[in-house]
Amino acid sequence: MENMIGHWALVPELTTGHDEFAEAMGMTDEERDTTRNFEYSFHLSRDGDGWHMKVRLGQLGTLVDTKFEPNVPFTYMLPDQVTKMTDVVTERNGHLIERMKSEKGGVIIQWDVDSYRDGDVLVMVQTKDGKSKKQTLRRQ
């Protein structure tokens, strides 16, 4: 994960698989359209023996701003104050692997995120039920 330290911003035009992934996530057409070109940024830094992660998503603002330890689940609420998120971050072969779970109104959705460096960009691949969305972020 060391090679992912920094502040990264999404390059929306390089995103692939959005509609297929959104369908697997159970998004409505409106939610799919709304999230298609969201501004997205990701920050990762060391914090003593642990890590600090901050994710901002367009108009929604900060989704998560937390310290975490690898392999230890952490929970946070989305800005809607209704959706509870649980995340477990692990490191595997230089990749930051997340097991995500959202809970809202009794509905639980789980998916995986695989983040890794590819040259001078950060690639994030979110996968649910075999459907993947690939996003590319550039260092800011």
PDB file of C-alpha atoms in Angstrom:
ATOM      1  CA  MET A   1       0.000   0.000   0.000  1.00  0.00           C
ATOM      2  CA  GLU A   2       2.999   2.264   0.465  1.00  0.00           C
ATOM      3  CA  ASN A   3       3.086   3.013  -3.269  1.00  0.00           C
ATOM      4  CA  MET A   4      -0.491   4.332  -3.099  1.00  0.00           C
ATOM      5  CA  ILE A   5       0.205   7.009  -0.490  1.00  0.00           C
ATOM      6  CA  GLY A   6      -0.990  10.382  -1.704  1.00  0.00           C
ATOM      7  CA  HIS A   7      -4.035  12.217  -2.980  1.00  0.00           C
ATOM      8  CA  TRP A   8      -5.671  10.837  -6.125  1.00  0.00           C
ATOM      9  CA  ALA A   9      -8.521  12.135  -8.302  1.00  0.00           C
ATOM     10  CA  LEU A  10     -10.716  10.201 -10.714  1.00  0.00           C
ATOM     11  CA  VAL A  11     -10.312  10.626 -14.463  1.00  0.00           C
ATOM     12  CA  PRO A  12     -14.002   9.998 -15.372  1.00  0.00           C
ATOM     13  CA  GLU A  13     -13.470   9.453 -19.091  1.00  0.00           C
ATOM     14  CA  LEU A  14     -11.276   6.421 -18.361  1.00  0.00           C
ATOM     15  CA  THR A  15     -13.979   4.616 -16.327  1.00  0.00           C
ATOM     16  CA  THR A  16     -15.263   1.366 -17.809  1.00  0.00           C
ATOM     17  CA  GLY A  17     -18.043  -1.020 -16.753  1.00  0.00           C
ATOM     18  CA  HIS A  18     -20.087   1.547 -14.810  1.00  0.00           C
ATOM     19  CA  ASP A  19     -23.540   0.498 -16.041  1.00  0.00           C
ATOM     20  CA  GLU A  20     -22.935  -3.233 -15.594  1.00  0.00           C
ATOM     21  CA  PHE A  21     -21.561  -2.740 -12.088  1.00  0.00           C
ATOM     22  CA  ALA A  22     -24.394  -0.347 -11.166  1.00  0.00           C
ATOM     23  CA  GLU A  23     -26.919  -2.962 -12.282  1.00  0.00           C
ATOM     24  CA  ALA A  24     -25.213  -5.633 -10.151  1.00  0.00           C
ATOM     25  CA  MET A  25     -25.368  -3.224  -7.195  1.00  0.00           C
ATOM     26  CA  GLY A  26     -29.117  -2.837  -7.704  1.00  0.00           C
ATOM     27  CA  MET A  27     -28.986   0.863  -8.575  1.00  0.00           C
ATOM     28  CA  THR A  28     -31.994   2.506 -10.172  1.00  0.00           C
ATOM     29  CA  ASP A  29     -31.581   4.164 -13.580  1.00  0.00           C
ATOM     30  CA  GLU A  30     -31.509   7.536 -11.819  1.00  0.00           C
ATOM     31  CA  GLU A  31     -28.791   6.410  -9.379  1.00  0.00           C
ATOM     32  CA  ARG A  32     -26.787   4.933 -12.256  1.00  0.00           C
ATOM     33  CA  ASP A  33     -26.991   8.214 -14.210  1.00  0.00           C
ATOM     34  CA  THR A  34     -26.183  10.302 -11.137  1.00  0.00           C
ATOM     35  CA  THR A  35     -23.080   8.284 -10.245  1.00  0.00           C
ATOM     36  CA  ARG A  36     -21.749   7.910 -13.794  1.00  0.00           C
ATOM     37  CA  ASN A  37     -19.561  11.038 -13.763  1.00  0.00           C
ATOM     38  CA  PHE A  38     -19.195  11.830 -10.067  1.00  0.00           C
ATOM     39  CA  GLU A  39     -16.084  13.664  -9.012  1.00  0.00           C
ATOM     40  CA  TYR A  40     -14.169  11.250  -6.804  1.00  0.00           C
ATOM     41  CA  SER A  41     -10.986  11.600  -4.805  1.00  0.00           C
ATOM     42  CA  PHE A  42      -9.053   9.167  -2.643  1.00  0.00           C
ATOM     43  CA  HIS A  43      -6.410  10.001  -0.055  1.00  0.00           C
ATOM     44  CA  LEU A  44      -4.171   7.454   1.668  1.00  0.00           C
ATOM     45  CA  SER A  45      -1.469   8.193   4.219  1.00  0.00           C
ATOM     46  CA  ARG A  46       0.415   6.565   7.060  1.00  0.00           C
ATOM     47  CA  ASP A  47      -0.734   7.377  10.573  1.00  0.00           C
ATOM     48  CA  GLY A  48       1.758   5.935  13.038  1.00  0.00           C
ATOM     49  CA  ASP A  49       1.412   2.168  12.880  1.00  0.00           C
ATOM     50  CA  GLY A  50      -1.904   2.490  11.044  1.00  0.00           C
ATOM     51  CA  TRP A  51      -3.320   4.217   8.009  1.00  0.00           C
ATOM     52  CA  HIS A  52      -5.575   7.163   7.184  1.00  0.00           C
ATOM     53  CA  MET A  53      -8.102   7.022   4.336  1.00  0.00           C
ATOM     54  CA  LYS A  54     -10.292   9.844   3.081  1.00  0.00           C
ATOM     55  CA  VAL A  55     -12.764   9.470   0.236  1.00  0.00           C
ATOM     56  CA  ARG A  56     -14.773  12.341  -1.242  1.00  0.00           C
ATOM     57  CA  LEU A  57     -17.538  11.813  -3.760  1.00  0.00           C
ATOM     58  CA  GLY A  58     -18.721  14.804  -5.767  1.00  0.00           C
ATOM     59  CA  GLN A  59     -21.728  16.595  -4.398  1.00  0.00           C
ATOM     60  CA  LEU A  60     -22.088  14.094  -1.552  1.00  0.00           C
ATOM     61  CA  GLY A  61     -18.909  15.352   0.080  1.00  0.00           C
ATOM     62  CA  THR A  62     -16.770  13.223   2.357  1.00  0.00           C
ATOM     63  CA  LEU A  63     -17.841   9.584   2.426  1.00  0.00           C
ATOM     64  CA  VAL A  64     -15.189   8.383   4.828  1.00  0.00           C
ATOM     65  CA  ASP A  65     -12.376  10.062   6.750  1.00  0.00           C
ATOM     66  CA  THR A  66     -10.920   7.489   9.103  1.00  0.00           C
ATOM     67  CA  LYS A  67      -7.885   5.851  10.575  1.00  0.00           C
ATOM     68  CA  PHE A  68      -7.735   2.091  10.085  1.00  0.00           C
ATOM     69  CA  GLU A  69      -5.614  -0.958  10.692  1.00  0.00           C
ATOM     70  CA  PRO A  70      -5.238  -3.631   7.988  1.00  0.00           C
ATOM     71  CA  ASN A  71      -7.438  -6.693   8.527  1.00  0.00           C
ATOM     72  CA  VAL A  72      -9.567  -4.899  11.157  1.00  0.00           C
ATOM     73  CA  PRO A  73     -13.157  -4.044  10.108  1.00  0.00           C
ATOM     74  CA  PHE A  74     -14.229  -0.421  10.501  1.00  0.00           C
ATOM     75  CA  THR A  75     -17.695   1.048  10.188  1.00  0.00           C
ATOM     76  CA  TYR A  76     -18.986   4.473   9.163  1.00  0.00           C
ATOM     77  CA  MET A  77     -22.208   6.134   8.069  1.00  0.00           C
ATOM     78  CA  LEU A  78     -22.700   7.630   4.616  1.00  0.00           C
ATOM     79  CA  PRO A  79     -23.749  11.299   4.406  1.00  0.00           C
ATOM     80  CA  ASP A  80     -27.412  10.202   4.182  1.00  0.00           C
ATOM     81  CA  GLN A  81     -27.000   9.081   7.840  1.00  0.00           C
ATOM     82  CA  VAL A  82     -29.037   5.978   6.959  1.00  0.00           C
ATOM     83  CA  THR A  83     -26.550   3.762   5.108  1.00  0.00           C
ATOM     84  CA  LYS A  84     -24.045   1.954   7.335  1.00  0.00           C
ATOM     85  CA  MET A  85     -20.815   0.894   5.682  1.00  0.00           C
ATOM     86  CA  THR A  86     -18.353  -1.721   6.881  1.00  0.00           C
ATOM     87  CA  ASP A  87     -14.941  -2.034   5.263  1.00  0.00           C
ATOM     88  CA  VAL A  88     -12.044  -4.444   5.797  1.00  0.00           C
ATOM     89  CA  VAL A  89      -8.762  -3.465   4.132  1.00  0.00           C
ATOM     90  CA  THR A  90      -6.021  -5.988   3.459  1.00  0.00           C
ATOM     91  CA  GLU A  91      -2.836  -5.858   1.456  1.00  0.00           C
ATOM     92  CA  ARG A  92      -1.965  -8.526  -1.079  1.00  0.00           C
ATOM     93  CA  ASN A  93       0.993  -8.349  -3.492  1.00  0.00           C
ATOM     94  CA  GLY A  94       1.067  -4.542  -3.337  1.00  0.00           C
ATOM     95  CA  HIS A  95      -2.703  -4.273  -3.867  1.00  0.00           C
ATOM     96  CA  LEU A  96      -5.096  -2.650  -1.396  1.00  0.00           C
ATOM     97  CA  ILE A  97      -8.018  -5.073  -1.193  1.00  0.00           C
ATOM     98  CA  GLU A  98     -11.300  -3.987   0.378  1.00  0.00           C
ATOM     99  CA  ARG A  99     -14.310  -6.081   1.299  1.00  0.00           C
ATOM    100  CA  MET A 100     -17.203  -3.599   1.391  1.00  0.00           C
ATOM    101  CA  LYS A 101     -20.638  -4.038   2.929  1.00  0.00           C
ATOM    102  CA  SER A 102     -23.508  -1.560   2.927  1.00  0.00           C
ATOM    103  CA  GLU A 103     -26.605  -1.897   5.090  1.00  0.00           C
ATOM    104  CA  LYS A 104     -29.691   0.224   4.453  1.00  0.00           C
ATOM    105  CA  GLY A 105     -33.284  -0.550   5.377  1.00  0.00           C
ATOM    106  CA  GLY A 106     -32.442  -4.173   6.092  1.00  0.00           C
ATOM    107  CA  VAL A 107     -30.810  -4.656   2.671  1.00  0.00           C
ATOM    108  CA  ILE A 108     -27.169  -5.771   2.740  1.00  0.00           C
ATOM    109  CA  ILE A 109     -24.952  -5.436  -0.330  1.00  0.00           C
ATOM    110  CA  GLN A 110     -21.368  -6.718  -0.450  1.00  0.00           C
ATOM    111  CA  TRP A 111     -18.679  -6.134  -3.055  1.00  0.00           C
ATOM    112  CA  ASP A 112     -14.904  -6.085  -3.442  1.00  0.00           C
ATOM    113  CA  VAL A 113     -12.491  -3.307  -4.386  1.00  0.00           C
ATOM    114  CA  ASP A 114      -8.988  -4.020  -5.695  1.00  0.00           C
ATOM    115  CA  SER A 115      -6.754  -0.915  -5.849  1.00  0.00           C
ATOM    116  CA  TYR A 116      -3.263  -0.933  -7.292  1.00  0.00           C
ATOM    117  CA  ARG A 117      -0.650   1.251  -8.978  1.00  0.00           C
ATOM    118  CA  ASP A 118      -0.190   0.930 -12.720  1.00  0.00           C
ATOM    119  CA  GLY A 119       2.687   3.211 -13.645  1.00  0.00           C
ATOM    120  CA  ASP A 120       1.778   6.745 -12.626  1.00  0.00           C
ATOM    121  CA  VAL A 121      -1.941   6.074 -12.048  1.00  0.00           C
ATOM    122  CA  LEU A 122      -3.996   4.356  -9.371  1.00  0.00           C
ATOM    123  CA  VAL A 123      -6.505   1.800 -10.641  1.00  0.00           C
ATOM    124  CA  MET A 124      -9.580   0.814  -8.617  1.00  0.00           C
ATOM    125  CA  VAL A 125     -11.640  -2.169  -9.721  1.00  0.00           C
ATOM    126  CA  GLN A 126     -14.953  -2.692  -7.914  1.00  0.00           C
ATOM    127  CA  THR A 127     -16.576  -6.094  -8.451  1.00  0.00           C
ATOM    128  CA  LYS A 128     -19.961  -7.520  -7.522  1.00  0.00           C
ATOM    129  CA  ASP A 129     -21.399 -10.769  -8.879  1.00  0.00           C
ATOM    130  CA  GLY A 130     -18.762 -10.916 -11.629  1.00  0.00           C
ATOM    131  CA  LYS A 131     -19.522  -7.379 -12.891  1.00  0.00           C
ATOM    132  CA  SER A 132     -16.639  -4.914 -12.601  1.00  0.00           C
ATOM    133  CA  LYS A 133     -16.198  -1.175 -12.786  1.00  0.00           C
ATOM    134  CA  LYS A 134     -12.653   0.005 -13.459  1.00  0.00           C
ATOM    135  CA  GLN A 135     -11.674   3.529 -12.468  1.00  0.00           C
ATOM    136  CA  THR A 136      -8.397   5.339 -13.071  1.00  0.00           C
ATOM    137  CA  LEU A 137      -7.146   8.056 -10.739  1.00  0.00           C
ATOM    138  CA  ARG A 138      -4.253  10.477 -11.179  1.00  0.00           C
ATOM    139  CA  ARG A 139      -2.061  11.873  -8.394  1.00  0.00           C
ATOM    140  CA  GLN A 140      -3.009  15.409  -7.364  1.00  0.00           C
TER     141      GLN A 140
END
